Coordinates of C-alpha atoms and ligand atoms in Angstrom, one line a residue:
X1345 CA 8.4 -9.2 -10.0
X1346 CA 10.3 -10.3 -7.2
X1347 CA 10.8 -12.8 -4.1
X1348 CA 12.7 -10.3 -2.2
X1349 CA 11.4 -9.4 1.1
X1350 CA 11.4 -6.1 3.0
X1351 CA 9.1 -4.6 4.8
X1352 CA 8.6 -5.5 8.4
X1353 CA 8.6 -9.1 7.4
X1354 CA 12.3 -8.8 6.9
X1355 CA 14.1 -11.8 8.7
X1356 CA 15.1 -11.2 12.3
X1357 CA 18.4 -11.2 12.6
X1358 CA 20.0 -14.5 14.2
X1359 CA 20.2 -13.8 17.8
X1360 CA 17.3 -11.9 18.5
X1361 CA 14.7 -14.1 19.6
X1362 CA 11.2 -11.6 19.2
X1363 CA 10.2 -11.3 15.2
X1364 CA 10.3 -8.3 14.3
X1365 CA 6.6 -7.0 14.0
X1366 CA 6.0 -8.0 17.7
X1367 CA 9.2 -5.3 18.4
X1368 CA 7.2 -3.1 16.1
X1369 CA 4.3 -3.5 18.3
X1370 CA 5.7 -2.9 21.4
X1371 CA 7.6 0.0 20.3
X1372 CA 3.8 1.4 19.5
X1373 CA 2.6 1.0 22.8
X1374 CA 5.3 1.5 25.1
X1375 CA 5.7 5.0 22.6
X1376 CA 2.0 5.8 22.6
X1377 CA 2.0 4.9 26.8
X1378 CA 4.7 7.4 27.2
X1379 CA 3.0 9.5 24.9
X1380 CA -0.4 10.2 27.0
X1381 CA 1.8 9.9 30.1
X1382 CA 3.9 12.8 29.2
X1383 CA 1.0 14.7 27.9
X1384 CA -1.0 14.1 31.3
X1385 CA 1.9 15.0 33.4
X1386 CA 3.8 17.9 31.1
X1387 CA 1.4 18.8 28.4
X1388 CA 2.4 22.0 27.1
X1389 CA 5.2 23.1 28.5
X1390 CA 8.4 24.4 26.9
X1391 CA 10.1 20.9 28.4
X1392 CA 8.0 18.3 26.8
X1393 CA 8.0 20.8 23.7
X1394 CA 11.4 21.1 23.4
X1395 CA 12.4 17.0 24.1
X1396 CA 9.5 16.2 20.8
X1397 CA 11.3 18.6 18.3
X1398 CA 14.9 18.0 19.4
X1399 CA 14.6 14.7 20.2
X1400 CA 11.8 12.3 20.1
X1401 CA 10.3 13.3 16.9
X1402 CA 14.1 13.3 14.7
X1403 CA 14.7 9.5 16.2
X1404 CA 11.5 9.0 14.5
X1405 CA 12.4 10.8 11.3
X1406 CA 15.4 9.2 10.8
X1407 CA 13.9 5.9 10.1
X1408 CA 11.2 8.1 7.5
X1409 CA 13.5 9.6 5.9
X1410 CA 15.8 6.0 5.2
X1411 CA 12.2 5.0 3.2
X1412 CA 11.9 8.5 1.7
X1413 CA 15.2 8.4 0.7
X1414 CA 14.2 5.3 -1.9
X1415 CA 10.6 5.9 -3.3
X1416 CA 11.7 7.5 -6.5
X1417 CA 14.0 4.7 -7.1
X1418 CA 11.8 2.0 -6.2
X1419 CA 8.5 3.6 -8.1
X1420 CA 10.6 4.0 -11.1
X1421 CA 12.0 0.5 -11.2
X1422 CA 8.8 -0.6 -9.8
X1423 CA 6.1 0.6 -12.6
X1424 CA 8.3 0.2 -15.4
X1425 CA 9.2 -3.6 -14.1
X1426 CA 5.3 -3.9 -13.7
X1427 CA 4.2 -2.5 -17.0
X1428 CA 6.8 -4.5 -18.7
X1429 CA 5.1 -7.8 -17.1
X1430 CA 2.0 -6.6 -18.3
X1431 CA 3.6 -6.5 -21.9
X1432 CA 3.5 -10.0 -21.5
X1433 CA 0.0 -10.3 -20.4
X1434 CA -0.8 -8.7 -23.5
X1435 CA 1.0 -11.4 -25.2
X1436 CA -1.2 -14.2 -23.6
X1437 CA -3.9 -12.5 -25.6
X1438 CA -7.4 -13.7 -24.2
X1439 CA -6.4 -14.9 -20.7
X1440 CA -4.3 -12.0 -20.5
X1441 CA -7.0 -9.4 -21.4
X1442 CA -9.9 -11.3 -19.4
X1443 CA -7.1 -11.1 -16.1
X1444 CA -6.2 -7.3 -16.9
X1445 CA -10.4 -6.8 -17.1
X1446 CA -10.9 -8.7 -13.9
X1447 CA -8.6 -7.3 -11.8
X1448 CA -9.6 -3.8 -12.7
X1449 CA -12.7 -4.2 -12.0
X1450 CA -12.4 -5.8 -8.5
X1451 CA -9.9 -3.3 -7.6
X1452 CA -11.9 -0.4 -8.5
X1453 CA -14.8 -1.7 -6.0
X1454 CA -11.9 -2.4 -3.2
X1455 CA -11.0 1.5 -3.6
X1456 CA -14.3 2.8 -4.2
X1457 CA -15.5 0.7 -0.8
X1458 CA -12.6 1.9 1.2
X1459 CA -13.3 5.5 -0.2
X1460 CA -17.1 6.0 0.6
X1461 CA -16.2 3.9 4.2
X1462 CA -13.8 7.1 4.7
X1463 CA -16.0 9.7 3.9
X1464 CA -18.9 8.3 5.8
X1465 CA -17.5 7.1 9.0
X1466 CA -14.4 10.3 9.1
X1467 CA -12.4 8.4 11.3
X1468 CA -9.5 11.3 10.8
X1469 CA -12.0 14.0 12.1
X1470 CA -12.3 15.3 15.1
X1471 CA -8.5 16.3 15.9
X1472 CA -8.5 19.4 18.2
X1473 CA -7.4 22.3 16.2
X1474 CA -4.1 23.3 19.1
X1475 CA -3.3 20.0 18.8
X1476 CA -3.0 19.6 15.2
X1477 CA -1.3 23.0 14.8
X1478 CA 1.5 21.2 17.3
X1479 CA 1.8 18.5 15.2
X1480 CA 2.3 20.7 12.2
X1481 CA 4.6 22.5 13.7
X1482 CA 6.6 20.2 14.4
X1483 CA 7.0 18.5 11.5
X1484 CA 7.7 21.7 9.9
X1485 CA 10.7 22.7 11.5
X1486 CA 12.7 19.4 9.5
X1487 CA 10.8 18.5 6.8
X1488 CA 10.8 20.9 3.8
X1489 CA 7.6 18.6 2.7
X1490 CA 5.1 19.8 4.4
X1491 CA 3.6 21.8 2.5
X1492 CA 0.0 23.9 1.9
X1493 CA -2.4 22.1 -0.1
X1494 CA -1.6 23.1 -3.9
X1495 CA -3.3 25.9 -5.1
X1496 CA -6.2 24.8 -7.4
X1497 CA -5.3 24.4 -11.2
X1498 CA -7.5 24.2 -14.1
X1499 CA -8.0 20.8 -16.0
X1500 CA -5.5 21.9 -18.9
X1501 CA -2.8 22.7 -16.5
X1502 CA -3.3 19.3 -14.4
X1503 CA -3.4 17.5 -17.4
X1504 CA -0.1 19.6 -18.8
X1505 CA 1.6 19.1 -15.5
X1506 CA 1.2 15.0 -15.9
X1507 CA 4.0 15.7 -18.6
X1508 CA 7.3 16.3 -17.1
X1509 CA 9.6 18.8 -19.2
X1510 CA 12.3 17.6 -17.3
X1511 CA 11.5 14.3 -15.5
X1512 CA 14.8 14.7 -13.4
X1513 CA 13.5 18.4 -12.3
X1514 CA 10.3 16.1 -11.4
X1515 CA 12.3 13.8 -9.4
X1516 CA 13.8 16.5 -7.9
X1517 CA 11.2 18.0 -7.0
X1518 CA 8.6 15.1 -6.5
X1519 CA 8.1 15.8 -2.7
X1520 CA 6.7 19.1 -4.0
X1521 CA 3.8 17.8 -5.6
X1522 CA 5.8 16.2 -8.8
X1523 CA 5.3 12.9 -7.9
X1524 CA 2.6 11.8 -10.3
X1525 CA 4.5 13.6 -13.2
X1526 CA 7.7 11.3 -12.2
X1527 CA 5.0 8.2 -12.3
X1528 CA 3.9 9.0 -15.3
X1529 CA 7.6 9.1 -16.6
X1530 CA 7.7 5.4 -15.6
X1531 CA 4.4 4.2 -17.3
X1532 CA 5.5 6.0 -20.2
X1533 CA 9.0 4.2 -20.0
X1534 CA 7.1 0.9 -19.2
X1535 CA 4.9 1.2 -22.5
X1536 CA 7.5 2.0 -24.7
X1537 CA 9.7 -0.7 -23.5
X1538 CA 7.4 -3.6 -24.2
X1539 CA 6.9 -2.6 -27.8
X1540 CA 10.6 -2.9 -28.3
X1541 CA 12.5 -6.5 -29.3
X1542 CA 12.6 -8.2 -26.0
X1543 CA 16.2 -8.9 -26.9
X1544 CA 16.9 -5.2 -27.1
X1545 CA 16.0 -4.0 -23.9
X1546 CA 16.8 -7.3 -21.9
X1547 CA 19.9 -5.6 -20.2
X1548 CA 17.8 -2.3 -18.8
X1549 CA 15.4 -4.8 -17.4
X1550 CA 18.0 -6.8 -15.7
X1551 CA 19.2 -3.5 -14.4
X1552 CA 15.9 -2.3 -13.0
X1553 CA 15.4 -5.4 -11.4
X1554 CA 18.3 -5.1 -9.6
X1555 CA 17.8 -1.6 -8.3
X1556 CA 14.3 -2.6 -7.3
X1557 CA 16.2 -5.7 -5.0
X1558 CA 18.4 -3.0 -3.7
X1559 CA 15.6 -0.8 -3.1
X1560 CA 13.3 -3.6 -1.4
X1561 CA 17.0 -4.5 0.6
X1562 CA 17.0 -0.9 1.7
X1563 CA 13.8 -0.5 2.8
X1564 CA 14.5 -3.8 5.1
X1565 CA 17.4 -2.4 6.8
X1566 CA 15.3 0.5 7.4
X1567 CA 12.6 -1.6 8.9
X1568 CA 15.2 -2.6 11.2
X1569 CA 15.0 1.0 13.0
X1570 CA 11.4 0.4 13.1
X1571 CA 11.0 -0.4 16.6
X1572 CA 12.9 2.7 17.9
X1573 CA 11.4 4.9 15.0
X1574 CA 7.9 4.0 15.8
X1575 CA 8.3 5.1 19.7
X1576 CA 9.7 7.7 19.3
X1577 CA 6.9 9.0 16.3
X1578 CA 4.3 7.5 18.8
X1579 CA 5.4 9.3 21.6
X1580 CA 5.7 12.4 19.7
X1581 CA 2.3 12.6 18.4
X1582 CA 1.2 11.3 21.6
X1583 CA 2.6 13.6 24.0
X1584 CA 1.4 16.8 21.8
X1585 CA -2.2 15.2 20.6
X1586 CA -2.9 13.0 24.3
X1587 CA -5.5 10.4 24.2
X1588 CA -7.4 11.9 21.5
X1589 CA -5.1 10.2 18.7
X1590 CA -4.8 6.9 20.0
X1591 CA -8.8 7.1 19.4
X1592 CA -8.8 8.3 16.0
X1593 CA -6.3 5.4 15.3
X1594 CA -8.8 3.2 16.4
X1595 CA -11.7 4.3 14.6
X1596 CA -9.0 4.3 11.5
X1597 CA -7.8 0.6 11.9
X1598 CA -11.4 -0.5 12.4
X1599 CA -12.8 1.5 9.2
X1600 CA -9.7 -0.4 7.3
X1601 CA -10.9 -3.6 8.5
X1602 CA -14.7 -3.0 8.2
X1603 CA -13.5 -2.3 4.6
X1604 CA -11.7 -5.4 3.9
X1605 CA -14.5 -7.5 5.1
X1606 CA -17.0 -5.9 3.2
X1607 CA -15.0 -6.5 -0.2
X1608 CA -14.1 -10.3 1.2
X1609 CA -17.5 -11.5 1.9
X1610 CA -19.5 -9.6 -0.4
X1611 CA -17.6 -8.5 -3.7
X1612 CA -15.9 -11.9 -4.1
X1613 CA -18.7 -13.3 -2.9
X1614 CA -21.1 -12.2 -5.4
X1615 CA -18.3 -12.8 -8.2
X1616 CA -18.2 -16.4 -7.0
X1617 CA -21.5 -16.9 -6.7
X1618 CA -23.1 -14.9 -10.1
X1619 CA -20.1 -15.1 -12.5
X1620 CA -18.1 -18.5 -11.6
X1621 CA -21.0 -20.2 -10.1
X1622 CA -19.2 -21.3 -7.2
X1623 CA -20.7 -21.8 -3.7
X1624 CA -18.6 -18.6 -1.9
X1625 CA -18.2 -21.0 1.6
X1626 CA -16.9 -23.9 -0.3
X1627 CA -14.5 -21.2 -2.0
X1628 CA -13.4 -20.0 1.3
X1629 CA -12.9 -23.6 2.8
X1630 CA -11.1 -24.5 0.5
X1631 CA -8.8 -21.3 0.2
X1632 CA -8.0 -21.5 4.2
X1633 CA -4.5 -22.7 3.9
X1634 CA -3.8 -20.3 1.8
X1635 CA -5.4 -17.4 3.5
X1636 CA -3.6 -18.6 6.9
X1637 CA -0.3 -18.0 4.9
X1638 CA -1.2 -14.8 4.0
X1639 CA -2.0 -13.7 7.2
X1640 CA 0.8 -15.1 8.5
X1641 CA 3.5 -14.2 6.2
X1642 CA 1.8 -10.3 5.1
X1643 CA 3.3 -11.4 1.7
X1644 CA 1.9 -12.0 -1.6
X1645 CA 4.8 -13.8 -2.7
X1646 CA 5.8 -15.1 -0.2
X1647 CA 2.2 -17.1 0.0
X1648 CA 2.8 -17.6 -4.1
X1649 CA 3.5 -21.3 -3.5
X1650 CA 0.7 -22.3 -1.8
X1651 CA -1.7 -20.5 -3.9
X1652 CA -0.9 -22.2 -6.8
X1653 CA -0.9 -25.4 -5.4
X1654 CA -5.0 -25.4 -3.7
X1655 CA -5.6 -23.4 -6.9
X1656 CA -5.0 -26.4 -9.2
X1657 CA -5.4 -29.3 -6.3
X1658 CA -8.4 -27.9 -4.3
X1659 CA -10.4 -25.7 -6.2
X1660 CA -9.3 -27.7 -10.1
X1661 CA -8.2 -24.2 -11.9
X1662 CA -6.1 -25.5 -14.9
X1663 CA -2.3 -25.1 -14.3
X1664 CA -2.3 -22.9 -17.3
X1665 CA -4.5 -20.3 -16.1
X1666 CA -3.4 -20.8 -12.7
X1667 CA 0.4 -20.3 -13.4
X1668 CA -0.3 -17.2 -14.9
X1669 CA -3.0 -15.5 -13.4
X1670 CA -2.2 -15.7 -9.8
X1671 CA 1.8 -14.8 -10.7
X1672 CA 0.9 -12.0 -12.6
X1673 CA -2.0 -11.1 -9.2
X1674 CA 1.1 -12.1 -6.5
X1675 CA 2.4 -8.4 -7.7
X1676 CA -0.7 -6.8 -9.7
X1677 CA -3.9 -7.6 -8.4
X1678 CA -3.7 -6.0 -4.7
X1679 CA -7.3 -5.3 -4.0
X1680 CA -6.6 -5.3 0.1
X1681 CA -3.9 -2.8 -0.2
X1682 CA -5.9 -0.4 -2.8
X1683 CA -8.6 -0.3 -0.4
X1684 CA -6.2 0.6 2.2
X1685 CA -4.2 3.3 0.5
X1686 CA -7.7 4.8 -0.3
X1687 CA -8.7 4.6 3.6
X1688 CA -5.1 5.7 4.8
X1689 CA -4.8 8.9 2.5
X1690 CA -8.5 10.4 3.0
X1691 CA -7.7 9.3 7.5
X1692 CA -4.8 11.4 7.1
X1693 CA -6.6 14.3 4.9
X1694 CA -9.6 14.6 7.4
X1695 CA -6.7 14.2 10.3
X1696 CA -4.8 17.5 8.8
X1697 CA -7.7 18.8 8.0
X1698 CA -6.6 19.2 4.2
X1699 CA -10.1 19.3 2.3
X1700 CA -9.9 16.9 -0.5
X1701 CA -12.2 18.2 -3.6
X1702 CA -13.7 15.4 -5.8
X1703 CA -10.8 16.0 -7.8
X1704 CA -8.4 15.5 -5.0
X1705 CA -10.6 12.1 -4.4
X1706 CA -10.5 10.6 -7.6
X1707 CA -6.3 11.3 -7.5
X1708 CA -6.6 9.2 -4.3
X1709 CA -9.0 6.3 -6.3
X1710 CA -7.0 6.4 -9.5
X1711 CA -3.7 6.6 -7.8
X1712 CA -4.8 4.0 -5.7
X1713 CA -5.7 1.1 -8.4
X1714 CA -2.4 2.2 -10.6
X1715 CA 0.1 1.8 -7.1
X1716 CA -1.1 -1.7 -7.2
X1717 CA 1.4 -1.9 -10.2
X1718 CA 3.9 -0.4 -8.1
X1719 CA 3.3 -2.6 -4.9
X1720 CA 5.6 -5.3 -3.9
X1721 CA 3.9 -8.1 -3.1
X1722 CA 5.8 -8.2 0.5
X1723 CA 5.5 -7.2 3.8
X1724 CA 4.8 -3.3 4.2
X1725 CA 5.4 -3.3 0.1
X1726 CA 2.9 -0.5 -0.2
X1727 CA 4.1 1.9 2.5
X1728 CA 6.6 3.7 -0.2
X1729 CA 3.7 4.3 -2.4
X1730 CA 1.1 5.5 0.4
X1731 CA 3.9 8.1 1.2
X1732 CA 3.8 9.1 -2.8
X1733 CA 0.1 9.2 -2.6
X1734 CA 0.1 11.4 0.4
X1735 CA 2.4 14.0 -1.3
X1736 CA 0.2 13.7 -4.6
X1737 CA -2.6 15.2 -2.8
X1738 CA -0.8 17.7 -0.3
X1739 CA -0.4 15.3 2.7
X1740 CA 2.4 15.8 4.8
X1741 CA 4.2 12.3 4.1
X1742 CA 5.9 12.0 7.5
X1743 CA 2.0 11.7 8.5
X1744 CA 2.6 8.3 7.6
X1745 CA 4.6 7.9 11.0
X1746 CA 1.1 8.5 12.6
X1747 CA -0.4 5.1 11.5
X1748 CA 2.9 3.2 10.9
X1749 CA 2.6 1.3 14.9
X1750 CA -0.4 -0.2 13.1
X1751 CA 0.6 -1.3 10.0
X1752 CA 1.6 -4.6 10.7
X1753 CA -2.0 -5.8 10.9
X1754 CA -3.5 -4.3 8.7
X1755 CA -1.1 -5.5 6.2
X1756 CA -1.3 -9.3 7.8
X1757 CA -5.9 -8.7 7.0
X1758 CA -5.2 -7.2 3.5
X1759 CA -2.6 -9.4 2.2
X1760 CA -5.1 -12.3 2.5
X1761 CA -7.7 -9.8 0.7
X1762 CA -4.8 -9.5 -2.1
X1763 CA -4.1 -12.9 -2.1
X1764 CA -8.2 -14.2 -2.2
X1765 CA -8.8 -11.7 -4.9
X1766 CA -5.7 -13.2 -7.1
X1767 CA -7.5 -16.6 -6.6
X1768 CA -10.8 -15.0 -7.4
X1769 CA -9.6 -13.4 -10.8
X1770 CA -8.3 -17.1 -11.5
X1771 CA -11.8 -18.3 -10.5
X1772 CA -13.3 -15.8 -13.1
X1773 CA -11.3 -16.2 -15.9
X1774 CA -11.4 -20.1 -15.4
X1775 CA -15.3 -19.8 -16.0
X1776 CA -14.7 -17.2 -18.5
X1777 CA -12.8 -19.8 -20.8
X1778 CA -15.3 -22.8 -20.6
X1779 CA -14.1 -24.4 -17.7
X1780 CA -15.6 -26.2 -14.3
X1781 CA -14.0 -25.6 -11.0
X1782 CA -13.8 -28.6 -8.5
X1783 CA -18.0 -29.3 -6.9
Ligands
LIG1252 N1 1.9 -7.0 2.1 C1 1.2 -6.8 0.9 C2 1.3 -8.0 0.0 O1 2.2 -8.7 0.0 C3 1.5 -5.6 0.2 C4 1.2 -4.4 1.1 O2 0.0 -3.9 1.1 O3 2.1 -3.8 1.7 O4 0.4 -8.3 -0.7

């Protein structure tokens, strides 16, 4: 889709000599040191309680709301952009349908692995109930969307409800629990737009790509205020929550990780071994330049180059399937992230407390494979759709602030995850047409 990057990968400005993410970082900890200090020292009274709302926990709004402010714009431009390319993959025929078929599958494992981690290991539990009432509070006094669970509907009405009468009523009111109505606006859009003469439409494509650079530039910017923004949201749910937090953070980035592991060493894996008939270590060796980059760069696209080239040199995947499959992954196939979004959501459910029926959980799975459409393949691409997700389901979205200090490594472990999957699906559908890989 794109090359832009945002995120917290975006370029640090000339002048400043630390990269970005290591300002990110420290703004976690000196926020979340602050954070227990204050609560050790002041916990609880009117002082402390009055600096978080009028201060602390605004600062660290402002840089929310600047990402807020695009996720409509970026998940339409997104999902239509992304159905459009898989228009084309329809076009390739075969390939095309073996890569759609392969990347489904693996990234309904990745979710449904990060979704049974969740519910078995809780890492959101446990959050004392005064403290999470703070929190709440809190975040009520600014943000009109925080809001009750919605009330349970019947199958008809959900499925009614997808439908928007009015998709710019559902825009409007997509903080409210529209949002999946407004996404399914832009699948619709995105279908009917690749059965139309390519020629015809050629000009609203042009256009939504450009909004979607704009929207990626904006995000950037806003990662800019990220250092500041995550302090002071540190601090805030620090001070009110004490130690307690930084704990259940803990437990959360190690369930993530646990997570990606699993689906890295034994989903691909087991691929490699029973469907391409590949050795997995050789696979691995072989993919370690490219899973440096990954790690290195947090971006799909950024890492694009270097795929392709081991793809074809070291492992012997034929340019054609290569050039295809792994561009069409660089921005589809993000099994790391789906498994992340599925993790992230249920942490911040159990840490609310917001009881998530079976329903509620196969929103989270479902949504969870179809963002990988809407993900940018670049640094902190998915957070916009995490916040939709979160609203989906009846999540306060400014939860996102809670995990946000630690995003920056989880998103360096899942983009090689997104990347090794891409590489993977190329594997498959290599074996899948007749031919050997490199012994
Ligand atoms: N950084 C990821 C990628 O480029 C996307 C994300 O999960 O934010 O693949």
């Amino acid at each position: 889709m794109t090359q832009a990057h945002a995120g917290s990968g975006a370029p640090t400005p000339p002048g400043r000599s630390v990269p970005l993410h290591t300002q990110i970082f420290l703004g976690m900890i000196s926020g979340a040191v602050l954070g227990v200090a204050a609560n050790l020292r002041f916990g609880g009274t009117a002082g402390l309680d009055s600096f978080i709302k009028n201060v602390s926990y605004p600062v660290g709004l402002i840089f929310l709301r600047l990402i807020f402010m695009v996720v409509i714009p970026l998940i339409l431009s997104a999902i239509i952009l992304g159905v459009a390319e898989l228009g084309d993959a329809r076009r390739l025929g075969r390939i095309g349908l073996r890569t759609l078929a392969f990347t489904l599958f693996l990234s309904s494992v990745s979710v449904f692995i990060g979704v049974t981690l969740a519910n078995v290991i809780r890492p959101g539990a446990g959050m004392p109930e005064a403290s999470r009432a703070e929190l709440l509070e809190v975040m009520k006094k600014y943000a009109g969307s925080v809001k009750q669970p919605p009330p349970p509907k019947t199958g008809l009405q959900i499925l009614l409800d997808l439908i928007p009468e009015n998709p710019v009523e559902a825009m409007v009111n997509a903080f409210r629990g529209d949002m999946l109505a407004v996404m399914v606006f832009a699948l619709v859009l995105g279908i009917a737009l690749t059965t139309v003469d390519r020629r015809a439409v050629e000009p609203l494509l042009l256009w939504l790509q450009a909004l979607y650079e704009v929207v990626l530039k904006v995000i950037a910017l806003a990662m800019r205020l990220a250092p500041v923004g995550v302090a002071a949201l540190l601090f805030s749910v620090t001070a009110l929550s004490g130690l307690r937090v930084l704990k259940l953070l803990a437990l959360y980035v190690l369930t993530v990780l646990l997570g990606l592991a699993l689906h890295q060493f034994c989903t691909y894996s087991l691929l490699l071994k029973y469907v391409v008939r590949y050795s997995p270590q050789l696979f691995f060796r072989r993919l370690r330049e490219v899973m440096l980059t990954a790690f290195s760069t947090s971006s799909s696209n950024a890492t694009l180059p270097t795929t392709l080239r081991v793809a074809e040199q070291e492992l012997g995947i034929p340019r054609s399937i290569a050039g295809f499959v792994l561009t069409l992954g660089s921005t589809l196939n993000q099994n790391g992230t789906a498994l992340y979004e599925g993790i992230t959501v249920l942490f911040l459910a159990q840490f609310f407390d917001i009881h998530l029926t079976v329903g509620g959980q196969i929103t989270v799975v479902l949504l969870s494979i179809l963002s990988g459409i809407g993900t940018a393949g670049v640094p902190g691409g998915s957070l916009p759709l995490v916040m939709a997700l979160l609203v989906t389901v009846g999540i306060p979205p400014e939860g996102i602030g809670i995990i946000f200090g630690v995003d920056r490594l989880l998103d360096m472990c899942r983009t090689v995850l997104n990347v090794t999957g891409d590489v993977t699906v190329a594997a498959c559908v290599t074996r899948s047409e007749g031919h050997i890989l490199k012994p």
